[in-house]
Short mmCIF file of C-alpha atoms and ligand atoms in Angstrom, two decimals:
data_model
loop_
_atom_site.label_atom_id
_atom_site.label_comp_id
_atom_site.label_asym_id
_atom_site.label_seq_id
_atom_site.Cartn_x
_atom_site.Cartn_y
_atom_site.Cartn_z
CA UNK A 1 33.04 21.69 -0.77
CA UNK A 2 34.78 18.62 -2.06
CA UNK A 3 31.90 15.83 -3.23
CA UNK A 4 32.21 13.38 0.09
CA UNK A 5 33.41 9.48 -1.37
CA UNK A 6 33.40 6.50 -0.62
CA UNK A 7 36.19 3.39 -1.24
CA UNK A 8 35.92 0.07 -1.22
CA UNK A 9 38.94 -2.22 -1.35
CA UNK A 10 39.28 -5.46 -1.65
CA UNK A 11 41.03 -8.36 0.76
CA UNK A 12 43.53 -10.28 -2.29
CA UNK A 13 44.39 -7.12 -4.16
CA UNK A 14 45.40 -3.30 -4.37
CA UNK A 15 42.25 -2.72 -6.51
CA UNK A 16 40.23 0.35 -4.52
CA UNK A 17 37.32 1.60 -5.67
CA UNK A 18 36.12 4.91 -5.27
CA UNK A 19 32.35 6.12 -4.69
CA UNK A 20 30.35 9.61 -4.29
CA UNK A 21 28.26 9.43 -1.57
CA UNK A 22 25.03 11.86 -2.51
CA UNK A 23 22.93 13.81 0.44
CA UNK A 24 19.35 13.68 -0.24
CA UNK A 25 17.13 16.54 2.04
CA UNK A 26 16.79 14.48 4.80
CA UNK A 27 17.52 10.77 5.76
CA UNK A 28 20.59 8.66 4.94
CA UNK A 29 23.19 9.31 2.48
CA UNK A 30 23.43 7.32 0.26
CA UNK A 31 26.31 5.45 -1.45
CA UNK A 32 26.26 5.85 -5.77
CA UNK A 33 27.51 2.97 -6.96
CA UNK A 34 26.70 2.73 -10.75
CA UNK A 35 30.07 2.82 -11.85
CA UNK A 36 30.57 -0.71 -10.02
CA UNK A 37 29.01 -2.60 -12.80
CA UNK A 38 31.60 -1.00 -15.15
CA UNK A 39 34.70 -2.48 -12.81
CA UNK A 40 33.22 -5.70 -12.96
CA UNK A 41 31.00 -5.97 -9.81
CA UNK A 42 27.70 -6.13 -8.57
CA UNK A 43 26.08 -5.47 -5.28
CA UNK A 44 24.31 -8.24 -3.36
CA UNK A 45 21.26 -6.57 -1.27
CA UNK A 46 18.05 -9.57 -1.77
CA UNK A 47 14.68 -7.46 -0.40
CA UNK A 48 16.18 -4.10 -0.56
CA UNK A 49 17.44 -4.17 2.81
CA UNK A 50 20.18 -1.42 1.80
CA UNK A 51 19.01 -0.19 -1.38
CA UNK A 52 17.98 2.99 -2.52
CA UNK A 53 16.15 2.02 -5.98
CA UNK A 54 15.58 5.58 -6.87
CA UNK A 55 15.70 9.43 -6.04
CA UNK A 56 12.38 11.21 -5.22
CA UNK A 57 10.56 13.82 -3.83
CA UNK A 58 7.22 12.51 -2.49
CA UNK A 59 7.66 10.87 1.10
CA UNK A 60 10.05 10.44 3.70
CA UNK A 61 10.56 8.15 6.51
CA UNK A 62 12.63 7.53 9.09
CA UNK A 63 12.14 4.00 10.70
CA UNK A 64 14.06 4.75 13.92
CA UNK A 65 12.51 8.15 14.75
CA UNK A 66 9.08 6.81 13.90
CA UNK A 67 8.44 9.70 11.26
CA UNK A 68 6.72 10.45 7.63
CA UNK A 69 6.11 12.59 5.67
CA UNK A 70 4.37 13.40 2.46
CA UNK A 71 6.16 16.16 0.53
CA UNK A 72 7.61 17.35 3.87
CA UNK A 73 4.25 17.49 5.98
CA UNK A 74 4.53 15.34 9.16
CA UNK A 75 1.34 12.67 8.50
CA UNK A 76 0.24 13.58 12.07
CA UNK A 77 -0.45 16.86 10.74
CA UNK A 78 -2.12 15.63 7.60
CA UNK A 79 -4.30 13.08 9.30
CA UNK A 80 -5.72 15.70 11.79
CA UNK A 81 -6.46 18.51 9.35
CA UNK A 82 -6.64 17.51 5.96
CA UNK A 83 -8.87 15.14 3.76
CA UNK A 84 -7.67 12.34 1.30
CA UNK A 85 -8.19 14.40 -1.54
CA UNK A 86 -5.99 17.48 -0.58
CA UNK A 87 -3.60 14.65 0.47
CA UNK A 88 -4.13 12.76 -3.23
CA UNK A 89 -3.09 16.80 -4.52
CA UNK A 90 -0.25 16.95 -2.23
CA UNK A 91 1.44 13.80 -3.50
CA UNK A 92 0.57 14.07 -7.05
CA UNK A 93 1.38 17.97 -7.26
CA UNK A 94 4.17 18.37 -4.96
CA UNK A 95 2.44 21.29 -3.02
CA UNK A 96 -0.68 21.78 -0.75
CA UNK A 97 -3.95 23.17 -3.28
CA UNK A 98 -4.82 26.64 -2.98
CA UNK A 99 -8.70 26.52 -2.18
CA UNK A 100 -9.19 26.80 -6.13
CA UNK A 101 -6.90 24.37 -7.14
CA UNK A 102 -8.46 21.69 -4.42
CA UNK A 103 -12.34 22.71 -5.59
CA UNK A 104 -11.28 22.30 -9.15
CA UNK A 105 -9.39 19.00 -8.28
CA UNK A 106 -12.10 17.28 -6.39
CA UNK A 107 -14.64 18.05 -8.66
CA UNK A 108 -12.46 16.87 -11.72
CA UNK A 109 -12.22 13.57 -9.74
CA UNK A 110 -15.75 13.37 -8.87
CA UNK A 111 -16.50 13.56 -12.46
CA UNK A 112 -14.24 10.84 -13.46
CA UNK A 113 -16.09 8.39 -10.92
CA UNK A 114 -18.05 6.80 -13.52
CA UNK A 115 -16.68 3.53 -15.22
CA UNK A 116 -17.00 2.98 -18.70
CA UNK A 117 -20.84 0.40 -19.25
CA UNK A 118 -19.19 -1.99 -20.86
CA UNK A 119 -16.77 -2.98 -17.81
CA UNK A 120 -20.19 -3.62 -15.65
CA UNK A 121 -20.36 -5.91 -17.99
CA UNK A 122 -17.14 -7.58 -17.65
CA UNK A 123 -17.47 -8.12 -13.88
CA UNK A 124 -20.05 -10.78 -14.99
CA UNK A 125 -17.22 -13.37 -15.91
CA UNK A 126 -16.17 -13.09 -12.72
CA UNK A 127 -17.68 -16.42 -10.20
CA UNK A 128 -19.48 -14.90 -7.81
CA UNK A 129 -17.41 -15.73 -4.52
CA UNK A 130 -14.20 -14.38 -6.41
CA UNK A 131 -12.07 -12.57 -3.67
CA UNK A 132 -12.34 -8.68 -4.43
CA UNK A 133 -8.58 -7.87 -4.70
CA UNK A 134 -8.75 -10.52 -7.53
CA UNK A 135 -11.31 -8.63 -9.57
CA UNK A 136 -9.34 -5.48 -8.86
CA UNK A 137 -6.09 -6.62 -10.21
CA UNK A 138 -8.59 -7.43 -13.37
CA UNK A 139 -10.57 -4.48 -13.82
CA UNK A 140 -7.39 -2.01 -12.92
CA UNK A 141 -5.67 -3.78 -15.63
CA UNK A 142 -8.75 -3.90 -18.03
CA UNK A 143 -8.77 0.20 -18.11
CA UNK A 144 -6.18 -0.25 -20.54
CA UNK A 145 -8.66 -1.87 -22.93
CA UNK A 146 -11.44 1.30 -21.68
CA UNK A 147 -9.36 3.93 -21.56
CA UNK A 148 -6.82 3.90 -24.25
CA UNK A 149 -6.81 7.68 -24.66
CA UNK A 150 -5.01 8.27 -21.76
CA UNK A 151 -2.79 5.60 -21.64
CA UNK A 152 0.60 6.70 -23.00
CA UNK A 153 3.10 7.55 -20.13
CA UNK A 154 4.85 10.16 -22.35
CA UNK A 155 2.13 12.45 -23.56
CA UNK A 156 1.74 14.52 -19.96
CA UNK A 157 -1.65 15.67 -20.77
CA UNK A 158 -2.80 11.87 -21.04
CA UNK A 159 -0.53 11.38 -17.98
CA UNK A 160 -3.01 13.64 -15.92
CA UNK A 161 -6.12 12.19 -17.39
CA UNK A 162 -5.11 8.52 -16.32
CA UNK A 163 -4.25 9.73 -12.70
CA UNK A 164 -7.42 11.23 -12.79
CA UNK A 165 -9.59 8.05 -13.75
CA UNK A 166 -7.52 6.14 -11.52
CA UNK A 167 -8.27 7.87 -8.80
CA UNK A 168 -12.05 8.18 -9.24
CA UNK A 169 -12.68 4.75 -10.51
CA UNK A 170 -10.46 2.89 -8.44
CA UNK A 171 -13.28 3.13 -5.43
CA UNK A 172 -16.40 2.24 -7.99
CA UNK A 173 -14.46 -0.86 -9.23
CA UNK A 174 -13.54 -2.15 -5.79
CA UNK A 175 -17.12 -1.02 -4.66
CA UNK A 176 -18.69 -3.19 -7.51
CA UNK A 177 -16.44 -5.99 -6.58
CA UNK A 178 -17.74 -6.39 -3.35
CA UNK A 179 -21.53 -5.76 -5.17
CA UNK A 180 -21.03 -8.72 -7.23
CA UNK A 181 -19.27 -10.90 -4.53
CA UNK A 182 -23.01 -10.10 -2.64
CA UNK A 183 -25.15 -10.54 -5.55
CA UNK A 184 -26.27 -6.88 -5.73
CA UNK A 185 -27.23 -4.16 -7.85
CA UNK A 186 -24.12 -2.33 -8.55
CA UNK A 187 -24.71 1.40 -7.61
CA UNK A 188 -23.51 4.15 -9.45
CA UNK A 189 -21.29 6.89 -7.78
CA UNK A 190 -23.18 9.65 -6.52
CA UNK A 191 -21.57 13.34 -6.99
CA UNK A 192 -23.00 14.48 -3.89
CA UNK A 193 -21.00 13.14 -1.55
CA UNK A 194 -17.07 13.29 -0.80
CA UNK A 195 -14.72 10.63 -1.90
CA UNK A 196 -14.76 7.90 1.25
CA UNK A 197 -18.52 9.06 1.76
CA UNK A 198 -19.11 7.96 -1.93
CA UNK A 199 -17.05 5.06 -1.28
CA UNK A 200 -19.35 3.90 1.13
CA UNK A 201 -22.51 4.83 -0.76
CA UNK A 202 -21.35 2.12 -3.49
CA UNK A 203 -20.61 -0.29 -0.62
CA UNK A 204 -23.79 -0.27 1.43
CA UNK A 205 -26.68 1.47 -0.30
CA UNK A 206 -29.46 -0.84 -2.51
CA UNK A 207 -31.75 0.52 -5.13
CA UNK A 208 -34.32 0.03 -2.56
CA UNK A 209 -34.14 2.72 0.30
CA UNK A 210 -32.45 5.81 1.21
CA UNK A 211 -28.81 5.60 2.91
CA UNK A 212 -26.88 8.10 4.22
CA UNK A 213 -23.07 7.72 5.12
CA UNK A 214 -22.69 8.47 8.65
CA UNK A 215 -20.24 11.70 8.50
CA UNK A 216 -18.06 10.05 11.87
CA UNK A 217 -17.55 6.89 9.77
CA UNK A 218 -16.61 8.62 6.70
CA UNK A 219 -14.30 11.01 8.45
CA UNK A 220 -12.85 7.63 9.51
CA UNK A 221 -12.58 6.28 6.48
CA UNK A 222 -11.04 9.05 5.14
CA UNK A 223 -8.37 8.94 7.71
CA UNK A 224 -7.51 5.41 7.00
CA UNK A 225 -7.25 6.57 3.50
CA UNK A 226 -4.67 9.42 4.51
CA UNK A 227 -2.29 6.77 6.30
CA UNK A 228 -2.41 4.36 3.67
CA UNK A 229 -1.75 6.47 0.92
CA UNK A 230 2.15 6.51 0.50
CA UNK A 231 4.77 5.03 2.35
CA UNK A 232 7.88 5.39 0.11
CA UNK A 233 9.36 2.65 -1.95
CA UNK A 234 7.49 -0.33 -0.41
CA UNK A 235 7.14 -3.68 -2.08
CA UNK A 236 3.85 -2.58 -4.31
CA UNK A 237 5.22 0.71 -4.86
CA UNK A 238 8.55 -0.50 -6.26
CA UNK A 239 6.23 -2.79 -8.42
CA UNK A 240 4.97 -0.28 -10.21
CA UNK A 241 7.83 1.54 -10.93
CA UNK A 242 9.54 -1.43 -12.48
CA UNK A 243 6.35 -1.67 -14.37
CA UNK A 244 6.13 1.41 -15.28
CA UNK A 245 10.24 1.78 -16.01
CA UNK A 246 9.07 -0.20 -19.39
CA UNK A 247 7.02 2.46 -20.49
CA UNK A 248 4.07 0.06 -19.79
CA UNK A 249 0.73 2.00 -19.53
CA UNK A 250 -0.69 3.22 -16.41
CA UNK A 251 -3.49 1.41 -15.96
CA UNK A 252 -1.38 -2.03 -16.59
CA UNK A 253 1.84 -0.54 -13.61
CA UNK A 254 -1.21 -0.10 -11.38
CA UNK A 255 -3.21 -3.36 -11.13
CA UNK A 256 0.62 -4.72 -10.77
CA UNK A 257 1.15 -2.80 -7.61
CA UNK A 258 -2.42 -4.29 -6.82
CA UNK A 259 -0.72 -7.37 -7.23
CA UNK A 260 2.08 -7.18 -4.81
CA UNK A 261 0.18 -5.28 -2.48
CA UNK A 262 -2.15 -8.50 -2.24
CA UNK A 263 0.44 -10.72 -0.40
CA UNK A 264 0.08 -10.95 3.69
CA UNK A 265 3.30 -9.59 4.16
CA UNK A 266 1.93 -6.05 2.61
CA UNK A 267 -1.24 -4.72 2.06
CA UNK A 268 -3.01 -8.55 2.77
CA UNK A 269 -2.42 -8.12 6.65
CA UNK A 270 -4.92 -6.37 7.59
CA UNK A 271 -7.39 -9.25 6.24
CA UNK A 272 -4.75 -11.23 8.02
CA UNK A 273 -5.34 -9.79 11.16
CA UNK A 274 -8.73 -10.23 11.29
CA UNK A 275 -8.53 -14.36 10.34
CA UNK A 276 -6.04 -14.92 13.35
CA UNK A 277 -8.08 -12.79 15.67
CA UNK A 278 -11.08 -15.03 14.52
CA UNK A 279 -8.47 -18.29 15.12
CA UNK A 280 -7.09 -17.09 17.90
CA UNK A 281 -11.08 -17.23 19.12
CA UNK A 282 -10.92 -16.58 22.79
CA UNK A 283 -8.48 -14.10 25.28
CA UNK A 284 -8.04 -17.61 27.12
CA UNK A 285 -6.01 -18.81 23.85
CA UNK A 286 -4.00 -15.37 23.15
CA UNK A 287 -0.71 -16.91 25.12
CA UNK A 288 -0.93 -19.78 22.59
CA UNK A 289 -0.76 -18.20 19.87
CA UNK A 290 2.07 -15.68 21.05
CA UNK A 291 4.08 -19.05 21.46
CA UNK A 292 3.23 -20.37 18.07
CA UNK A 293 4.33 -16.47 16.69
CA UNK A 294 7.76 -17.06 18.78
CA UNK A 295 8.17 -20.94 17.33
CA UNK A 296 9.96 -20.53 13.55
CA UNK A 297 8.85 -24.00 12.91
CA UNK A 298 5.45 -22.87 13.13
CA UNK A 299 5.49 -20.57 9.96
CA UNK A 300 3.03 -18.77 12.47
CA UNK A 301 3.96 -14.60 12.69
CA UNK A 302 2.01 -12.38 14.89
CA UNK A 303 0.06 -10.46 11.82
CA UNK A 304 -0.03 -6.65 12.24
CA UNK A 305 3.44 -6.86 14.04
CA UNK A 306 6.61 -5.94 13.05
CA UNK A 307 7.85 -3.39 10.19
CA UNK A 308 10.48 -3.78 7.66
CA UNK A 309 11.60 0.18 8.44
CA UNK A 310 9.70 1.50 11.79
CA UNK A 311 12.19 -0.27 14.51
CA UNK A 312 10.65 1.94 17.58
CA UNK A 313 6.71 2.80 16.12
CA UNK A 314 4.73 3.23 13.44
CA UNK A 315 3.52 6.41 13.23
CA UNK A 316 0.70 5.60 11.20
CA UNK A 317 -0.67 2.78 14.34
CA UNK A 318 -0.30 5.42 16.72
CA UNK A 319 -2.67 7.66 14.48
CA UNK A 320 -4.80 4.57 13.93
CA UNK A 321 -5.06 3.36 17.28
CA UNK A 322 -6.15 6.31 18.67
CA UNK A 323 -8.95 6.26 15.85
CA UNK A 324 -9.45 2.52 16.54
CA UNK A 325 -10.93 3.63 20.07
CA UNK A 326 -12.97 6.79 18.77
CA UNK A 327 -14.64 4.02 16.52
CA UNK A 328 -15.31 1.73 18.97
CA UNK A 329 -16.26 4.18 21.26
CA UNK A 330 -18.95 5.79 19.00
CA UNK A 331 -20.39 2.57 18.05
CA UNK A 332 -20.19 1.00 21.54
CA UNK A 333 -18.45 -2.02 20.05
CA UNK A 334 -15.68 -1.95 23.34
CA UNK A 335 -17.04 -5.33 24.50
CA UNK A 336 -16.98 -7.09 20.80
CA UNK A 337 -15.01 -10.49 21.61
CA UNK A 338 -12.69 -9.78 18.68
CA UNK A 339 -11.98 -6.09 19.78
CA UNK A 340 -11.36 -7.70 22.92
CA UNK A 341 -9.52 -10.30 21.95
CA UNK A 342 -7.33 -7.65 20.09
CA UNK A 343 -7.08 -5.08 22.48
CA UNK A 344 -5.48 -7.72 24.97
CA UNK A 345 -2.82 -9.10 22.30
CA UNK A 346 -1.22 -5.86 21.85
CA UNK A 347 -1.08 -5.86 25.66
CA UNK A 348 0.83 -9.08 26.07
CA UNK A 349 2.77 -8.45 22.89
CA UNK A 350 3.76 -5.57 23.76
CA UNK A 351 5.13 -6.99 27.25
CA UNK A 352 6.86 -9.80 25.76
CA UNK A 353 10.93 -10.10 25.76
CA UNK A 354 10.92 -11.89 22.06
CA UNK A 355 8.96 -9.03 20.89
CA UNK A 356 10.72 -6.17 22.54
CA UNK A 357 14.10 -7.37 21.59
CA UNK A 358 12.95 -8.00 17.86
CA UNK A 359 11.13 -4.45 18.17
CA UNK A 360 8.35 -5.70 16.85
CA UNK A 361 5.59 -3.23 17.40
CA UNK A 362 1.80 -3.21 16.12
CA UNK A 363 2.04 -1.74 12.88
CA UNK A 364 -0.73 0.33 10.60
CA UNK A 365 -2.36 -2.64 9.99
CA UNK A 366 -3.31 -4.35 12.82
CA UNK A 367 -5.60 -1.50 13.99
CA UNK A 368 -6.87 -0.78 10.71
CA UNK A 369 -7.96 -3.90 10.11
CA UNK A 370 -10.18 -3.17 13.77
CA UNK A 371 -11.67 0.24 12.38
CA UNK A 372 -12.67 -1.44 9.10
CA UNK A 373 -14.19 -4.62 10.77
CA UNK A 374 -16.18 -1.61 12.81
CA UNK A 375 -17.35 -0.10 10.10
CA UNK A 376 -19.24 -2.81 8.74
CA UNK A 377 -16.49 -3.58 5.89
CA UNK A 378 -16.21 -7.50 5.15
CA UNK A 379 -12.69 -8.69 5.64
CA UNK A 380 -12.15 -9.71 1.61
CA UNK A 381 -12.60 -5.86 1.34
CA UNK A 382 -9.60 -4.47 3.70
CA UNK A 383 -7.00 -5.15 1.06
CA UNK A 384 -8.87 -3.52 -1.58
CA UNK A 385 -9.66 -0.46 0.56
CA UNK A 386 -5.93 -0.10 0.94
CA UNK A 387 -5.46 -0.65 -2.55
CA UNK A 388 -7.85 2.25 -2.99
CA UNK A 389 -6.05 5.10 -0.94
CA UNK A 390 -2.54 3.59 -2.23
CA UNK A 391 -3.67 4.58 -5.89
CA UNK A 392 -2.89 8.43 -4.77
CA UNK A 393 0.72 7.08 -3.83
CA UNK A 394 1.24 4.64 -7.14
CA UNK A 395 0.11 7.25 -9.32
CA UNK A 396 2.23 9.75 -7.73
CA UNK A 397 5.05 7.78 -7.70
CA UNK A 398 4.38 6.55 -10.98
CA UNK A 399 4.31 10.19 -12.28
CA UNK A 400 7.56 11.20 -10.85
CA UNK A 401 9.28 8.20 -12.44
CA UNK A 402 8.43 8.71 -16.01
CA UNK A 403 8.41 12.57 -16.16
CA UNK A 404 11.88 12.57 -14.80
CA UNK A 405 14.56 13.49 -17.35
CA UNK A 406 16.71 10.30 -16.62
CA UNK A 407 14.18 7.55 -16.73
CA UNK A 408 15.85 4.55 -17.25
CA UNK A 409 14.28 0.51 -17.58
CA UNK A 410 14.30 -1.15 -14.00
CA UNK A 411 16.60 -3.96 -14.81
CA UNK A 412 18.53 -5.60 -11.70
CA UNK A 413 21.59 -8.47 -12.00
CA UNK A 414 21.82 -11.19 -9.55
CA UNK A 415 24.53 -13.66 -7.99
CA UNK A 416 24.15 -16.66 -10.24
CA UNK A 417 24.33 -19.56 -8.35
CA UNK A 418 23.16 -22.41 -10.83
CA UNK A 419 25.27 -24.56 -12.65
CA UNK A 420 27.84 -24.07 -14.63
CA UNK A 421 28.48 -24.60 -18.42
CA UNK A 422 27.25 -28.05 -19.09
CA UNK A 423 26.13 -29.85 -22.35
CA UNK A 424 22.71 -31.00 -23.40
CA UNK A 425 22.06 -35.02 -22.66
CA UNK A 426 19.75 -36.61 -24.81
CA UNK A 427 16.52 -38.22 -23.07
CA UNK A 428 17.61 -41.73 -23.48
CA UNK A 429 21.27 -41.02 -21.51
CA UNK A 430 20.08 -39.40 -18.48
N1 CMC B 1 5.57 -12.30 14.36
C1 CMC B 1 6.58 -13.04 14.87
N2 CMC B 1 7.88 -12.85 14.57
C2 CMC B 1 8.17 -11.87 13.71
C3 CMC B 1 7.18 -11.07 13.12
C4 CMC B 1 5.83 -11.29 13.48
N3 CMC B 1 4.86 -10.56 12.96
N4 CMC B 1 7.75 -10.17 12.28
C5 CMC B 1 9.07 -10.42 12.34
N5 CMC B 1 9.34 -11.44 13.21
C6 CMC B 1 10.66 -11.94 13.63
C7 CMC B 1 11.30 -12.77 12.54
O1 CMC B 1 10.97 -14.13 12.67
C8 CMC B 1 12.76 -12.49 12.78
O2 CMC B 1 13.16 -13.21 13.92
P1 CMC B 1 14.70 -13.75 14.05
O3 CMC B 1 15.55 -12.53 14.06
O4 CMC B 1 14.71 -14.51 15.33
O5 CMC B 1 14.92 -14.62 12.86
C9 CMC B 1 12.77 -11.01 13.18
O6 CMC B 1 11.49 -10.78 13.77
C10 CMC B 1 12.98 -10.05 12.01
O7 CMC B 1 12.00 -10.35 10.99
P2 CMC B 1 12.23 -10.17 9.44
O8 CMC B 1 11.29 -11.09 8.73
O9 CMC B 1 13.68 -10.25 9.13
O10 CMC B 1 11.78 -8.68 9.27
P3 CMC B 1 11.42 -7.99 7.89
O11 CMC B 1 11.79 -6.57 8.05
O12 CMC B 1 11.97 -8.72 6.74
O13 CMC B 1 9.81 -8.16 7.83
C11 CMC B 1 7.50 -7.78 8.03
C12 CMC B 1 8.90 -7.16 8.09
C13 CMC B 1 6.44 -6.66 8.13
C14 CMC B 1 7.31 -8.51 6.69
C15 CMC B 1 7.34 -8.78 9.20
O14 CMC B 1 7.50 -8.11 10.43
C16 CMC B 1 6.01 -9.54 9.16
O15 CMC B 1 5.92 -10.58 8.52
N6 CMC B 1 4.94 -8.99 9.87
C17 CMC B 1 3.63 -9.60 9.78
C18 CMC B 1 2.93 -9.12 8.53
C19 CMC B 1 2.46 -7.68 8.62
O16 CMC B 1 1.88 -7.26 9.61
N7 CMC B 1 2.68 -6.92 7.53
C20 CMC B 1 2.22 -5.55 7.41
C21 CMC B 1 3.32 -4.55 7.35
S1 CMC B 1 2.70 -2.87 7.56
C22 CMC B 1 1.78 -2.58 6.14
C23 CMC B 1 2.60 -2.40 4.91
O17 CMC B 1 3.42 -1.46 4.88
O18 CMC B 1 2.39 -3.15 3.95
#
């Protein structure tokens, strides 16, 4: 079969220009246009609205249909029977573990958990009230400094390693930045227990009496883990690529995606929803606050609403919501103000003709944001909790990018719209 193409002409001339469109396995095809640079053009496409930055393998989505997947596995199906770990496997290795291969993976992750003695010291330059996702982006990047043996992108066997110590020490440095914040003993990651269980040892236990994760909070955990861990080429994730397209050093591409994921249009809005629900204050003063959402001049948005790709549902907020009420449920928190407060925003949102028309739906976030507020975490930690199951996705990701045979630097043109040629004035004419 003939390669499908596509041709672009042009309004003042006879000039066409012709294009192969490539298939991937599923999803939209997709236009190749890097011979355009070579005729003399560039595309125009400011926040990725149309771009494809890159071919991979990992996850799909498809915003209209309200689907992903990792590796082909619908996430429905991963959040009800798997764990993070075997999720962690499945986007790092391409397929499901054998029970071997997942025994020998967790356990080569447990043993990584550890961080290095001298970064427990480094947290101590930190002020003590320093938000957590700030003394992530530090310590994430200070691994490079640690962990130098595993921290060139083209050896593969240091490749592994650093995925490795990400993923184990990611949760002990955002544990110990939430330690510090408190003024506590940090503690040190117990190999007993599974990764979100461990998680929350580091969180909530002191030196000074037993604690024992509660197994329904930690399988909750762990599912928040599973739908945050990929979502395709998203703002942070596209962050570390372009970090990483330098040959930059793992550690380095990772507190970058840290970075972007920090911002309240990402990864921040699940902190986000929890400020406006405490704003917002009362059900009395919901309808306000759905007008200030609908005002532009406001700067105002409805946080937890709205998707840059899911136009009809999230997939991952249906998963979540029904979680959101098992939570609530088991820890009789129904009649919480806040819960209540949330619970009858999505109700009016979802009722309301700006919202319908813009298809702006509760997304991931705004429930997860609920589950974590039930299970004790402190808002300044939400972001970093993300942060924590989007390490399996980075490093995946990551991965993919530099072992691929045509890895190229990440290095986009633009539509220059400053002035022209001009000559220099000297300070005493202008
Ligand atoms: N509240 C009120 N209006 C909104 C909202 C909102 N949350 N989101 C979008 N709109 C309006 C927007 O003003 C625009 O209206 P109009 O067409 O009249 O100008 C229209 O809907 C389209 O918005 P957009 O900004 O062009 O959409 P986008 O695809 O660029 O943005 C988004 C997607 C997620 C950044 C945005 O919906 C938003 O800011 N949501 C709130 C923040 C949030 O919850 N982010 C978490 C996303 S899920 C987790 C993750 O993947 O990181």
């Amino acid at each position: 079969m003939s390669q499908r193409t596509a041709k672009i002409s042009f309004s003042d001339s006879d000039q066409v220009i012709e294009l192969p469109v490539l298939e991937g396995s599923m999803g939209n095809p997709v236009i190749d246009i890097r011979a355009l640079g070579g005729q003399g053009y560039f595309t125009f496409d400011p926040g990725f609205v149309a771009t494809a930055s890159c071919a991979s393998s990992i996850t799909f989505i498809d915003g209209e249909r309200g689907l992903l997947y990792y590796r082909g596995y619908p996430i429905e199906q991963l959040a009800q029977h798997s764990d993070f770990m075997e999720v962690a496997y499945l986007l790092l290795r391409g397929e499901l573990p054998t029970a071997q291969q997942k025994a020998e993976f967790v356990n080569t992750v447990r043993y990584h958990t550890m961080l290095h003695d001298q970064m427990a010291v480094f947290y101590r330059g930190f002020r003590r009230d320093a938000h957590p996702m700030a003394v992530m982006v530090s310590m994430v990047g200070a691994m490079s400094a640690f962990y130098a043996d595993s921290a060139n992108p083209f050896d593969p066997k240091q490749r592994d390693i650093a995925a490795y110590r990400l993923l184990a020490k990611v949760p002990t440095i955002a544990a110990w930045s939430y330690k510090y914040n408190q003024g506590m003993p940090f503690m040190y990651p117990q190999n007993r227990y599974d990764y979100a269980e461990n998680f929350l040892y580091m969180m909530f236990a002191t030196p000074c009496e037993e604690y024992v994760p509660n197994p329904i909070l930690a399988k909750a955990l762990d599912r928040i883990l599973i739908l945050h861990a990929d979502h395709e080429q998203n703002a942070s994730t596209s962050t570390v690529r372009v970090a990483g397209s330098s040959g930059a050093n793992p550690f380095a591409c990772i507190a970058a995606g840290i970075a972007s994921l920090w911002g309240p249009l990402h990864g921040g809005a699940n902190e986000a929803v929890l400020k406006m629900l405490e704003e917002i204050g009362d059900v009395s003063r919901i309808g306000q606050a759905i007008e200030r959402a609908k005002d532009k001049s406001s700067g105002f948005r409805l946080m937890g609403f709205g998707h840059r790709v899911y136009k009809n549902m999230d997939p991952r907020a249906a998963i979540m919501r029904k979680t959101c009420h098992e939570v609530l449920d088991e820890l009789g928190l129904h009649d919480d103000p806040l819960f209540r407060i949330a619970l009858k925003l999505e109700e009016i949102a979802l009722q309301d003709d700006y919202f319908i028309q813009r298809k702006l739906y509760p997304n991931v976030d705004f429930y997860s944001g609920i589950v974590l507020r039930a299970l004790g975490i402190p808002t300044t930690m939400f972001t970093a909790i993300f942060a924590l199951a989007r390490t399996a996705g980075w490093v995946a990701q990551w991965h993919e990018m530099v072992s691929a045979a045509e890895h190229k630097i990440a290095r986009p043109r633009q539509l220059y719209t400053g002035p022209q040629r001009r000559d220099y004035v000297p300070i005493d004419r202008r």
